[in-house]
Coordinates of C-alpha atoms and ligand atoms in Angstrom, one line a residue:
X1 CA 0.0 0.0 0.0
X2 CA 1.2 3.3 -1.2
X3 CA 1.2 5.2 2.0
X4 CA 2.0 9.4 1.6
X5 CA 2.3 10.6 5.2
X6 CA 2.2 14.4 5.1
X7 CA 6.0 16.5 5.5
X8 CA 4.2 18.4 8.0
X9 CA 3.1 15.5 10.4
X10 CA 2.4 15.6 13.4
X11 CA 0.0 18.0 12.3
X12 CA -1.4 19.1 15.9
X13 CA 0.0 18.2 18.5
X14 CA -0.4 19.1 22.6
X15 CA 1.9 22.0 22.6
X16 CA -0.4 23.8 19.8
X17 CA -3.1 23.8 22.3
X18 CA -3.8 26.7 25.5
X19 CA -4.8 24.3 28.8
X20 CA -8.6 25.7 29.1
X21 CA -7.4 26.4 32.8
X22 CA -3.9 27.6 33.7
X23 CA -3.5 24.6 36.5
X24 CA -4.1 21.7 33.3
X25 CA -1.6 20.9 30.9
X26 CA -2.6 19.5 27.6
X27 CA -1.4 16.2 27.0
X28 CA -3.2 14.9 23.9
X29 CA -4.8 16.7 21.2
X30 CA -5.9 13.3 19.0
X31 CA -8.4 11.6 17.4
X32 CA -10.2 14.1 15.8
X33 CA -13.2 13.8 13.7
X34 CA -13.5 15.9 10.2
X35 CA -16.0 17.9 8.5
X36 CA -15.7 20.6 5.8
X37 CA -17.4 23.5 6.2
X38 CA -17.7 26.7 4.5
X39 CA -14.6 26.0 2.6
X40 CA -12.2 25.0 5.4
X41 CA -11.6 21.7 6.9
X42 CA -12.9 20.9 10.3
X43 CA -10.9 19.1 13.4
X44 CA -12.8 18.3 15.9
X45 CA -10.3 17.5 18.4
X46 CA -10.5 15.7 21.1
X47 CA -8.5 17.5 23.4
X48 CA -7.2 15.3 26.6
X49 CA -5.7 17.7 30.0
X50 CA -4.7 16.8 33.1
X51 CA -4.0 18.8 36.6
X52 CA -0.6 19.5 36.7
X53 CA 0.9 17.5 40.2
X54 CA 3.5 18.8 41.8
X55 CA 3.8 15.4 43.9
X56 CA 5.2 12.7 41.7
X57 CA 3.7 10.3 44.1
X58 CA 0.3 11.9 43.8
X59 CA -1.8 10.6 40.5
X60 CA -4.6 14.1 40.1
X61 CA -7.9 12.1 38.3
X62 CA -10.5 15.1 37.0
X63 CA -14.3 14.0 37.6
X64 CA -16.6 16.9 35.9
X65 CA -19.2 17.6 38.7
X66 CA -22.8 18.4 37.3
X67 CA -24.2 20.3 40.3
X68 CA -21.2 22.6 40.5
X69 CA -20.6 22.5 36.4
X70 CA -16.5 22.3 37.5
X71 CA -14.1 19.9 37.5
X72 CA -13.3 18.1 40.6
X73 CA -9.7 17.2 41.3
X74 CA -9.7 13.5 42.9
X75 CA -5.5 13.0 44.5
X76 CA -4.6 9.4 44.1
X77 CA -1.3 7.9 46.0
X78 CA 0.8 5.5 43.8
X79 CA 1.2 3.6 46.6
X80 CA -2.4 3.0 47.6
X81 CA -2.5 -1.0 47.2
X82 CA -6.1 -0.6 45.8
X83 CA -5.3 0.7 42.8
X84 CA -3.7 -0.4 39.4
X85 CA -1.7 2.5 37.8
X86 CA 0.0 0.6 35.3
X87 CA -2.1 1.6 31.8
X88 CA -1.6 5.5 31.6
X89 CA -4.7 6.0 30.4
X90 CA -7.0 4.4 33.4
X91 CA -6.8 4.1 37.2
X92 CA -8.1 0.6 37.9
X93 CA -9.4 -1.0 41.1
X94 CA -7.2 -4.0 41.8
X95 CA -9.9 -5.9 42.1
X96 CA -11.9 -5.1 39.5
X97 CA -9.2 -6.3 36.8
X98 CA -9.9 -4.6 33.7
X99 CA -12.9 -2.1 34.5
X100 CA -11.6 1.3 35.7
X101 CA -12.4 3.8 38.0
X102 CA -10.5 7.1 37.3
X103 CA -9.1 8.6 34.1
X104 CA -6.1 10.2 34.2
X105 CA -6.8 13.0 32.1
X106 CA -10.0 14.2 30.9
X107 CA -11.6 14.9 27.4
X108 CA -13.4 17.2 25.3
X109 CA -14.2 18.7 21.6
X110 CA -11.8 21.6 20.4
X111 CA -11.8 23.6 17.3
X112 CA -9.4 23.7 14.8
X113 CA -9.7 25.5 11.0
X114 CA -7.6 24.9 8.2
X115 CA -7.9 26.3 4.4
X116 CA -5.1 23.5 2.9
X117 CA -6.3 20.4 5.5
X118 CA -2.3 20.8 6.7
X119 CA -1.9 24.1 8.4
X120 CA -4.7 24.2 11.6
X121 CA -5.5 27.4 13.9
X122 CA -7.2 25.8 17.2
X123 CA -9.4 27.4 18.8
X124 CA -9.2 29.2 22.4
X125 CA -12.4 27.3 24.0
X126 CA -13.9 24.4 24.3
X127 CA -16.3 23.5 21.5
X128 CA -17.9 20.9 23.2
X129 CA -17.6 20.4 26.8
X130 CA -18.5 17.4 29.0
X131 CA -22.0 18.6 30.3
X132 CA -24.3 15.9 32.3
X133 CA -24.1 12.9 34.1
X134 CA -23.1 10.6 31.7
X135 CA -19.9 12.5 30.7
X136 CA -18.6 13.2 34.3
X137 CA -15.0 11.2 32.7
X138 CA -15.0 13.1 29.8
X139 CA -16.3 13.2 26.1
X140 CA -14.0 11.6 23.5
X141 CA -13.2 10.3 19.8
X142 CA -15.5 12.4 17.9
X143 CA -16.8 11.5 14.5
X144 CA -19.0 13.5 11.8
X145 CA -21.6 13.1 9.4
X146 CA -23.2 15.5 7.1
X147 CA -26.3 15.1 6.3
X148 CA -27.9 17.9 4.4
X149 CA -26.9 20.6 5.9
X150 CA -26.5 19.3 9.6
X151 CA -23.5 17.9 10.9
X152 CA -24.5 14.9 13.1
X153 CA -21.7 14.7 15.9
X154 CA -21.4 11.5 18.1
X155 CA -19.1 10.9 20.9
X156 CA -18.1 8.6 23.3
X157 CA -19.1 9.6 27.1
X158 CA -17.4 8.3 29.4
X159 CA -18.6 7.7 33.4
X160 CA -19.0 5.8 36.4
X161 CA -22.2 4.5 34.7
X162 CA -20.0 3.3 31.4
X163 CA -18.7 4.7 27.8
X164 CA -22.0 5.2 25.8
X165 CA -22.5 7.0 22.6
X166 CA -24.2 10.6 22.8
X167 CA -25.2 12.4 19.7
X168 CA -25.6 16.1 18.9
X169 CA -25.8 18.1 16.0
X170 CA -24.7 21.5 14.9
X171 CA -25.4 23.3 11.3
X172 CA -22.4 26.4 11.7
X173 CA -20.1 24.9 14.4
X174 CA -21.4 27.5 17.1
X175 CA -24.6 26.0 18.0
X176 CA -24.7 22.9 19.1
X177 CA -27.7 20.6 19.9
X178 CA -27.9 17.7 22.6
X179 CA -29.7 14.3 21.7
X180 CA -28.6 12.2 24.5
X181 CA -26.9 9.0 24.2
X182 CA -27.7 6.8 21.3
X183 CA -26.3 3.7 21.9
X184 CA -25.7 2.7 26.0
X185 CA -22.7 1.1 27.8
X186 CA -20.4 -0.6 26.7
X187 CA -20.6 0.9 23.4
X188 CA -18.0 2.8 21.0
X189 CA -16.8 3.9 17.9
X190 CA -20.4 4.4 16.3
X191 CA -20.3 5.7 12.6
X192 CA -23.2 7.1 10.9
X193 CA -23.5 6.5 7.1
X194 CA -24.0 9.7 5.2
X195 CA -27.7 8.9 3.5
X196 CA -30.1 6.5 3.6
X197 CA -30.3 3.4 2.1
X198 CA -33.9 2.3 1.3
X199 CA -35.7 4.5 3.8
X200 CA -33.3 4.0 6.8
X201 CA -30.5 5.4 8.4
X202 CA -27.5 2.8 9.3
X203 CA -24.8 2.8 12.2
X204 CA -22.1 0.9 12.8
X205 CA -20.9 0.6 16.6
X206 CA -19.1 -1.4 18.8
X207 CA -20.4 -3.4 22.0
X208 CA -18.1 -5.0 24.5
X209 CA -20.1 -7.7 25.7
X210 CA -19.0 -9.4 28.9
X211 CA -20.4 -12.4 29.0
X212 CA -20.2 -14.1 25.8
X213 CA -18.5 -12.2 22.5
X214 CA -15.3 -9.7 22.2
X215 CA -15.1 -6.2 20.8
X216 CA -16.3 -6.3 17.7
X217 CA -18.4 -4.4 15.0
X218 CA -22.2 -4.4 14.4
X219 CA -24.6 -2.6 12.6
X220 CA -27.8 -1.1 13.5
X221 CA -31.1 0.5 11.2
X222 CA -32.7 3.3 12.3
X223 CA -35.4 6.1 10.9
X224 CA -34.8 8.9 12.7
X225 CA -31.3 8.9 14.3
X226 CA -32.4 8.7 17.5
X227 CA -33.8 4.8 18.3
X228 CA -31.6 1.8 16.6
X229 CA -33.2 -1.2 16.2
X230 CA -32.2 -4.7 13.9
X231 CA -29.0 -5.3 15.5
X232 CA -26.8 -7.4 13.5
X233 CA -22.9 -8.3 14.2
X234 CA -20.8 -7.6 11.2
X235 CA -17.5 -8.1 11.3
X236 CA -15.4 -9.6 14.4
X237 CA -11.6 -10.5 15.7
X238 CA -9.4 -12.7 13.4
X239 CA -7.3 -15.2 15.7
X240 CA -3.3 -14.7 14.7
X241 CA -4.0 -11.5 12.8
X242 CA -2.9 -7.6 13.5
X243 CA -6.8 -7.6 14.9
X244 CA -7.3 -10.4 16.8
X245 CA -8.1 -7.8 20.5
X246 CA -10.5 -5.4 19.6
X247 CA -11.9 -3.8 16.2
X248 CA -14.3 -0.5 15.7
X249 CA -15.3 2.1 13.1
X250 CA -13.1 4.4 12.0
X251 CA -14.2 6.8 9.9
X252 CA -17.9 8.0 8.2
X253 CA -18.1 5.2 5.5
X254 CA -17.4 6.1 2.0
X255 CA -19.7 5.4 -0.4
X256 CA -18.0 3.6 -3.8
X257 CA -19.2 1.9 -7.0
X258 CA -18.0 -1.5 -5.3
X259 CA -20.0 -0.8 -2.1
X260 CA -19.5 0.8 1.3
X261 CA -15.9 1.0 2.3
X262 CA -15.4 1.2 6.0
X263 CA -11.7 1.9 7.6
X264 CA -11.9 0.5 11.0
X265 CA -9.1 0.0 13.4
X266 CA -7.9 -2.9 14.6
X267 CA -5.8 -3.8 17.8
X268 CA -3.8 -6.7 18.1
X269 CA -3.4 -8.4 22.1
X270 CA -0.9 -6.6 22.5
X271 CA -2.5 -3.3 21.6
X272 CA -0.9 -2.1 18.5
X273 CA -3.4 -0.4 17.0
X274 CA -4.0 -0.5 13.3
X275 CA -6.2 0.6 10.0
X276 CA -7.7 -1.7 7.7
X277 CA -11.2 -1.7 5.5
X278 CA -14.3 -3.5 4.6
X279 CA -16.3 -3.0 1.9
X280 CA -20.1 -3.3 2.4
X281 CA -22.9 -3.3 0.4
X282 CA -24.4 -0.8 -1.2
X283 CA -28.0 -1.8 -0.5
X284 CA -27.4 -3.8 2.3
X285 CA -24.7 -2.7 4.7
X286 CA -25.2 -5.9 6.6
X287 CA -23.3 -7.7 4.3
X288 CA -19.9 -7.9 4.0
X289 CA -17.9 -8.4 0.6
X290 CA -14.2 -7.6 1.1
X291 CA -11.7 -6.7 3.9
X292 CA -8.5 -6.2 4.3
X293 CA -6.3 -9.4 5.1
X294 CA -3.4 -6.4 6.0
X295 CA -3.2 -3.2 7.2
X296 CA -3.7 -0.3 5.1
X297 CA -1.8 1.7 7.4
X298 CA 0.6 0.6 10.5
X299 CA 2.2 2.9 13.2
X300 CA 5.6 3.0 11.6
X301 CA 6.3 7.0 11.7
X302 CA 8.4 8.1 15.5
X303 CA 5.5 10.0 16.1
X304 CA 2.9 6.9 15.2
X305 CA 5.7 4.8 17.9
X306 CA 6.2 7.3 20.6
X307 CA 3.8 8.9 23.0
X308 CA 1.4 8.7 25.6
X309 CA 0.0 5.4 24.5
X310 CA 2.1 4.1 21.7
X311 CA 2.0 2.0 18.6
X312 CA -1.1 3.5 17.8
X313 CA -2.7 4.9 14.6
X314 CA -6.6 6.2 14.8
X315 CA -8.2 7.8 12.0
X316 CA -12.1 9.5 12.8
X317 CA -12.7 10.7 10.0
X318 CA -11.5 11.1 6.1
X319 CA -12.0 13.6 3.4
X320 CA -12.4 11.9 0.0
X321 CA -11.2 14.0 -3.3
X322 CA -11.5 11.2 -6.6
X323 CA -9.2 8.6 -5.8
X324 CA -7.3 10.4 -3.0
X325 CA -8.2 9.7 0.3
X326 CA -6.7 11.7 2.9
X327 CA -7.1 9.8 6.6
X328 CA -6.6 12.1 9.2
X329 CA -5.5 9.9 12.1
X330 CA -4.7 10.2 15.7
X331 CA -1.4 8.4 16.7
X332 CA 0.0 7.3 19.9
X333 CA -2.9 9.1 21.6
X334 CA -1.1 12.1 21.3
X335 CA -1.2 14.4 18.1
X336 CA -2.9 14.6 14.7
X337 CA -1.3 13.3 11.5
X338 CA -2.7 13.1 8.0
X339 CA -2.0 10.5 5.7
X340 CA -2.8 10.4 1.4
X341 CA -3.4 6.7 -0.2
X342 CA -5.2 5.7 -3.2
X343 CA -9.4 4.5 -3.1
X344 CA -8.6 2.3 -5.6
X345 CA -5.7 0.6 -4.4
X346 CA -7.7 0.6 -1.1
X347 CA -10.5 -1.8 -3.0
X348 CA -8.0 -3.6 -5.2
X349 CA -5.7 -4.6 -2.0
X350 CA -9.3 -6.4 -0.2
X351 CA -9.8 -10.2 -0.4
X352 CA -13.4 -10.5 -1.8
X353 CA -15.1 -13.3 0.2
Ligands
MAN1 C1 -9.8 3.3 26.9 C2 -8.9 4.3 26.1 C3 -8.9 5.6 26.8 C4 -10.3 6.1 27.1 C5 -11.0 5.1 27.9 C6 -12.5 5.5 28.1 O1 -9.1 3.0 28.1 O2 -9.5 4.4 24.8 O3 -8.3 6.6 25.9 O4 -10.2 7.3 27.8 O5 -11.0 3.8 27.2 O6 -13.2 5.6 26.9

């Protein structure tokens, strides 16, 4: 696969971005979903701080608190015997195993305008801003759809109560409207296709079941956004493969003469995570006809190897011009980085089942 990583990659990183309080640091500016809009090219960042701690032996976890509308500043000792610190994106309960109880940073949707999709101004404030009780951890991984002229924005919100999928919309990227959560705990990485197909909206989204099943992708019908109904499992984890732990939607699916082409990530056990594609189709998204038996794109670049969580390349969202795509991809859950490759060799490099 022809990869062409953009010369200015990372394209965003932390240090672009002002803390929204002067005791946070920004420590991720990743995973961004994209829109275009009025011209320019819309990230919607999701923009991860901390508290800065002046105790190395003191862990700070925000918790957004409703009543007050403020953040909360829980201390944490690393040497408190109840809790797991060893991922540095969660604070588990020993017991618990893998469910956790703090984050150690917290999330939300920022801004940031480009004219030529490689030079982005961020803006000053929040654009959307953890804001109930379902998104006391934070809001995070953003995606887009355009429908007409609405942008349908869906997030995962992240609590005590679980990570669900809440939905708003906006038409100018100033007024935003709440829908409430779409799909409920466990549930991630939900993508909206652009139009409907025969009378109904489809979603794909990503249950982690507990008892029975793994992390894997389904797809759901619906007719007005809002309530999802005929459930059906897609696509799922491929034993000895580069996703064999846990696969989800990646970006809003793009519609060819083949069929649907989905880039999903994958992760392996060991949580590298990668891109690949499946191709649905075109009347029936519930049926698969191709996907990738490799990745379409690895974490390879320093900054795709290095960073707060590493090995790890994330794409939200694509623009599609002809036969260029151009993934914009979070990596290492740090920074933004944009990435050209050919649809076409994207479709010709899928084993057709
Ligand atoms: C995982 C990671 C984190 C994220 C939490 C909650 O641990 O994706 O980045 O904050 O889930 O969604």
């Amino acid at each position: 696969m022809n990869v062409y990583r953009y010369e200015e990659n990372p394209l965003v990183t932390p240090s672009d971005v002002k803390p929204h309080r002067d005791d946070f640091e920004v420590i991720g500016a990743f995973n961004a979903g994209i829109a275009k809009y009025n011209g320019e090219v819309i990230m919607l960042l999701r923009v991860a701080e901390r508290p800065i701690s002046d105790d190395p032996n003191m862990v700070k976890a925000p918790v957004y608190n409703v009543e007050t509308g403020e953040l909360e500043i829980h201390s944490l000792d690393l040497d408190d015997e109840r809790y797991n610190f060893s991922d540095p994106r969660v604070i588990c309960e020993k017991k618990n195993g893998k469910s956790f109880s703090y984050l150690t940073s917290i999330s939300y949707i920022r801004l940031a305008r480009s004219k030529d999709g490689r030079n982005f101004t961020i803006e000053d404030d929040p654009f959307i801003y953890p804001s109930n009780e379902l998104e006391t951890f934070g809001i995070e991984d953003p995606r887009v759809t355009q429908i007409g002229d609405t942008y349908y924005i869906y997030y995962s919100a992240v609590s005590p109560a679980g990570v669900g999928e809440s939905l708003v919309s906006t038409k100018d990227f100033v007024e935003v409207e709440h829908h409430g959560m779409i799909f409920c705990p466990e549930n991630k990485d939900v993508l909206i296709f652009p139009e409907k197909i025969n009378g109904l909206y489809y979603a794909l989204h990503r249950p982690v079941p507990k008892s029975t099943g793994a992390p894997e992708i389904w797809v759901a019908e619906s007719t007005n956004l809002l309530h999802w109904g005929n459930h059906k499992h897609l696509i799922g984890l491929r034993d000895g493969m580069w996703d064999n732990g846990r696969i989800g939607g990646g970006a809003v699916p793009i519609k060819t003469e083949k069929g649907w082409l989905e880039l999903y990530h994958g992760a392996s056990k060991e949580d590298r995570y990668c891109m690949g594609a499946v191709l649905l189709d075109l009347e029936n998204p519930a049926k698969v006809i191709a996907r990738s038996e490799t990745p379409i794109l690895e974490p390879e670049a320093d900054y795709e190897v290095d960073g707060f969580f590493g090995n790890v390349v994330f794409s939200c969202g694509v623009l599609v011009e002809d036969d260029v795509v151009m993934m914009y991809y979070g990596v290492a859950d740090t920074s933004m980085a944009c990435a050209e490759l050919s649809l076409q060799e994207i479709l010709d490099s899928l084993t057709y089942l």
